[in-house]
């Protein structure tokens, strides 16, 4: 049976991307098409999305969507169906999807994403002629209210459909003051701990977790970690209470976008059997980042510069990295203070540390295709995609043992090296001493060319495509639709 699913996300590559959510939302339609599921993606109509939509037509209108006129536009995300919410009062503004150009969250984010969710619930319930759906799949807090509307305020006369919420990051919960509640268009009975109330306010992610038919996390380890106070960030009790509804499904990577054999961004394309060609990419990176040429390893970073990613800890150990013969090329943006620390390190270590502050998709591919090892010392990591890109590109991941990093990188410990199965290095804790020792291990292994090459080729041959995870989502969809009867 062919199923129709509405995937509701606040970003999707290649139309709008601030992080891994976009990669996943952008890849799901193809991953699920292979499983006989047609995924329609639903996005907010940010200017960048509308500009890329091309010729389009309105397929539905709201006179007042939470008080705002809105239209639904139809388009394509690659070869797959796309719906876009054109609501100028909410989305026609310069800046990012969630914050203004200065990085300040929009004051009306609650209204922007409640309206988006309300629209999604209407569409899921069958409001748009000729488009019916069997299930709605919501991603993160920005779509967290979708299960709440579907359950507590469904479209009048609409069809009841099950919903899933995927938690890509528990740290962002969409938590707002209680006084927005009357404006959400929910019945008064929704103001309860079994509804949308959370610690005295309205919790969008919490509402989704409470009211969806299933909760998924983007790795199995993260599904376990968020049962604890440290990782659950206040919602661990809810996860425990609903634990029989929680599933960890690992993200895959879009091999059409991320494959060193075909990547158009690279100076030289290569395969596991032709690793020597990578040298050309490394030389290009050294040039681009103003780094010395030498025989030591070139470490890379492609990351949001934030506390989650352990970037403050990395900043602490740069002198050590340089001291033992390493070089670093870093691409990232985020906290101003961290950006300044990395720029200062580059000034302190000319030729050894190169820093590019900003967001650059093409450069991110070139870093994976030319770097020797990618550093990812995250304090928590729901899945992580950059270690998967590193594995696919022969850029050996050096990661902390948490979340999806723990699930995807096999540490080069003596047993794994002897068995020939290691793919990277794991550090035991996120502190300067542990990271410095991980970097030292990486440098030592790099100077054993046979062992290093084995790490690279093991990673490149491992399968991180969407096959297994696409099947897992499809299985879960079918189970929930079956339960609904
Ligand atoms: P998160 O979503 O938590 O930031 P992920 O590892 O899941 O972490 O995904 C990050 C995505 O964003 C990857 O595709 C990565 O290549 C990309 N990325 C992060 N920072 C940058 C940057 N400065 N320039 C280009 N791409 C970036
Ligand atoms: C979030 C997480 C990251 C994950 C991504 C996609 O941004 O921080 O670990 O890979 O979502 O699921």
PDB file of N, CA and C and ligand atoms in Angstrom, residues 19-21 24 140 168-169 218 251 304 308-309 381-385, ligand 2:
ATOM      1  N   UNK A  19      21.089  23.883   9.918  1.00  0.00           N
ATOM      2  CA  UNK A  19      21.774  22.761  10.569  1.00  0.00           C
ATOM      3  C   UNK A  19      21.258  21.433  10.050  1.00  0.00           C
ATOM      4  N   UNK A  20      21.520  20.398  10.836  1.00  0.00           N
ATOM      5  CA  UNK A  20      21.236  19.035  10.407  1.00  0.00           C
ATOM      6  C   UNK A  20      19.763  18.742  10.152  1.00  0.00           C
ATOM      7  N   UNK A  21      18.873  19.459  10.847  1.00  0.00           N
ATOM      8  CA  UNK A  21      17.437  19.248  10.594  1.00  0.00           C
ATOM      9  C   UNK A  21      17.131  19.406   9.101  1.00  0.00           C
ATOM     10  N   UNK A  24      18.147  16.380   7.107  1.00  0.00           N
ATOM     11  CA  UNK A  24      17.265  15.233   7.321  1.00  0.00           C
ATOM     12  C   UNK A  24      15.911  15.465   6.641  1.00  0.00           C
ATOM     13  N   UNK A 140      10.828  18.673  15.575  1.00  0.00           N
ATOM     14  CA  UNK A 140      11.325  19.684  16.521  1.00  0.00           C
ATOM     15  C   UNK A 140      10.225  20.630  17.025  1.00  0.00           C
ATOM     16  N   UNK A 168      14.959  16.366  17.210  1.00  0.00           N
ATOM     17  CA  UNK A 168      16.316  16.508  16.681  1.00  0.00           C
ATOM     18  C   UNK A 168      17.234  17.134  17.718  1.00  0.00           C
ATOM     19  N   UNK A 169      16.644  17.844  18.673  1.00  0.00           N
ATOM     20  CA  UNK A 169      17.467  18.462  19.706  1.00  0.00           C
ATOM     21  C   UNK A 169      16.586  18.881  20.877  1.00  0.00           C
ATOM     22  N   UNK A 218      16.815  10.941  16.930  1.00  0.00           N
ATOM     23  CA  UNK A 218      17.593  10.704  15.718  1.00  0.00           C
ATOM     24  C   UNK A 218      18.789   9.770  15.917  1.00  0.00           C
ATOM     25  N   UNK A 251      19.770   8.901  11.875  1.00  0.00           N
ATOM     26  CA  UNK A 251      19.761   9.603  10.587  1.00  0.00           C
ATOM     27  C   UNK A 251      20.665   8.906   9.584  1.00  0.00           C
ATOM     28  N   UNK A 304      28.426  24.582  14.135  1.00  0.00           N
ATOM     29  CA  UNK A 304      27.950  25.728  14.898  1.00  0.00           C
ATOM     30  C   UNK A 304      28.948  25.909  16.040  1.00  0.00           C
ATOM     31  N   UNK A 308      27.039  23.353  23.067  1.00  0.00           N
ATOM     32  CA  UNK A 308      26.654  21.965  22.737  1.00  0.00           C
ATOM     33  C   UNK A 308      27.791  21.242  22.024  1.00  0.00           C
ATOM     34  N   UNK A 309      28.438  21.938  21.110  1.00  0.00           N
ATOM     35  CA  UNK A 309      29.447  21.302  20.257  1.00  0.00           C
ATOM     36  C   UNK A 309      30.818  21.212  20.935  1.00  0.00           C
ATOM     37  N   UNK A 381      24.865  15.155  21.489  1.00  0.00           N
ATOM     38  CA  UNK A 381      24.698  15.153  20.031  1.00  0.00           C
ATOM     39  C   UNK A 381      23.584  14.187  19.667  1.00  0.00           C
ATOM     40  N   UNK A 382      22.382  14.716  19.433  1.00  0.00           N
ATOM     41  CA  UNK A 382      21.234  13.842  19.138  1.00  0.00           C
ATOM     42  C   UNK A 382      21.551  12.834  18.032  1.00  0.00           C
ATOM     43  N   UNK A 383      22.155  13.265  16.958  1.00  0.00           N
ATOM     44  CA  UNK A 383      22.705  12.316  15.974  1.00  0.00           C
ATOM     45  C   UNK A 383      24.061  12.825  15.533  1.00  0.00           C
ATOM     46  N   UNK A 384      24.043  13.977  14.859  1.00  0.00           N
ATOM     47  CA  UNK A 384      25.287  14.477  14.258  1.00  0.00           C
ATOM     48  C   UNK A 384      25.369  13.954  12.842  1.00  0.00           C
ATOM     49  N   UNK A 385      25.636  14.860  11.923  1.00  0.00           N
ATOM     50  CA  UNK A 385      25.800  14.443  10.530  1.00  0.00           C
ATOM     51  C   UNK A 385      27.234  14.619  10.072  1.00  0.00           C
TER      52      UNK A 385
HETATM   53  C1  LIG B   2      19.999  18.543  15.520  1.00  0.00           C
HETATM   54  C2  LIG B   2      21.089  17.863  16.333  1.00  0.00           C
HETATM   55  C3  LIG B   2      22.006  16.995  15.500  1.00  0.00           C
HETATM   56  C4  LIG B   2      21.223  16.165  14.485  1.00  0.00           C
HETATM   57  C5  LIG B   2      20.344  17.076  13.652  1.00  0.00           C
HETATM   58  C6  LIG B   2      19.535  16.315  12.605  1.00  0.00           C
HETATM   59  O1  LIG B   2      20.409  19.744  15.000  1.00  0.00           O
HETATM   60  O2  LIG B   2      21.843  18.794  17.084  1.00  0.00           O
HETATM   61  O3  LIG B   2      22.733  16.118  16.357  1.00  0.00           O
HETATM   62  O4  LIG B   2      22.112  15.464  13.646  1.00  0.00           O
HETATM   63  O5  LIG B   2      19.444  17.744  14.480  1.00  0.00           O
HETATM   64  O6  LIG B   2      18.737  15.305  13.161  1.00  0.00           O
END
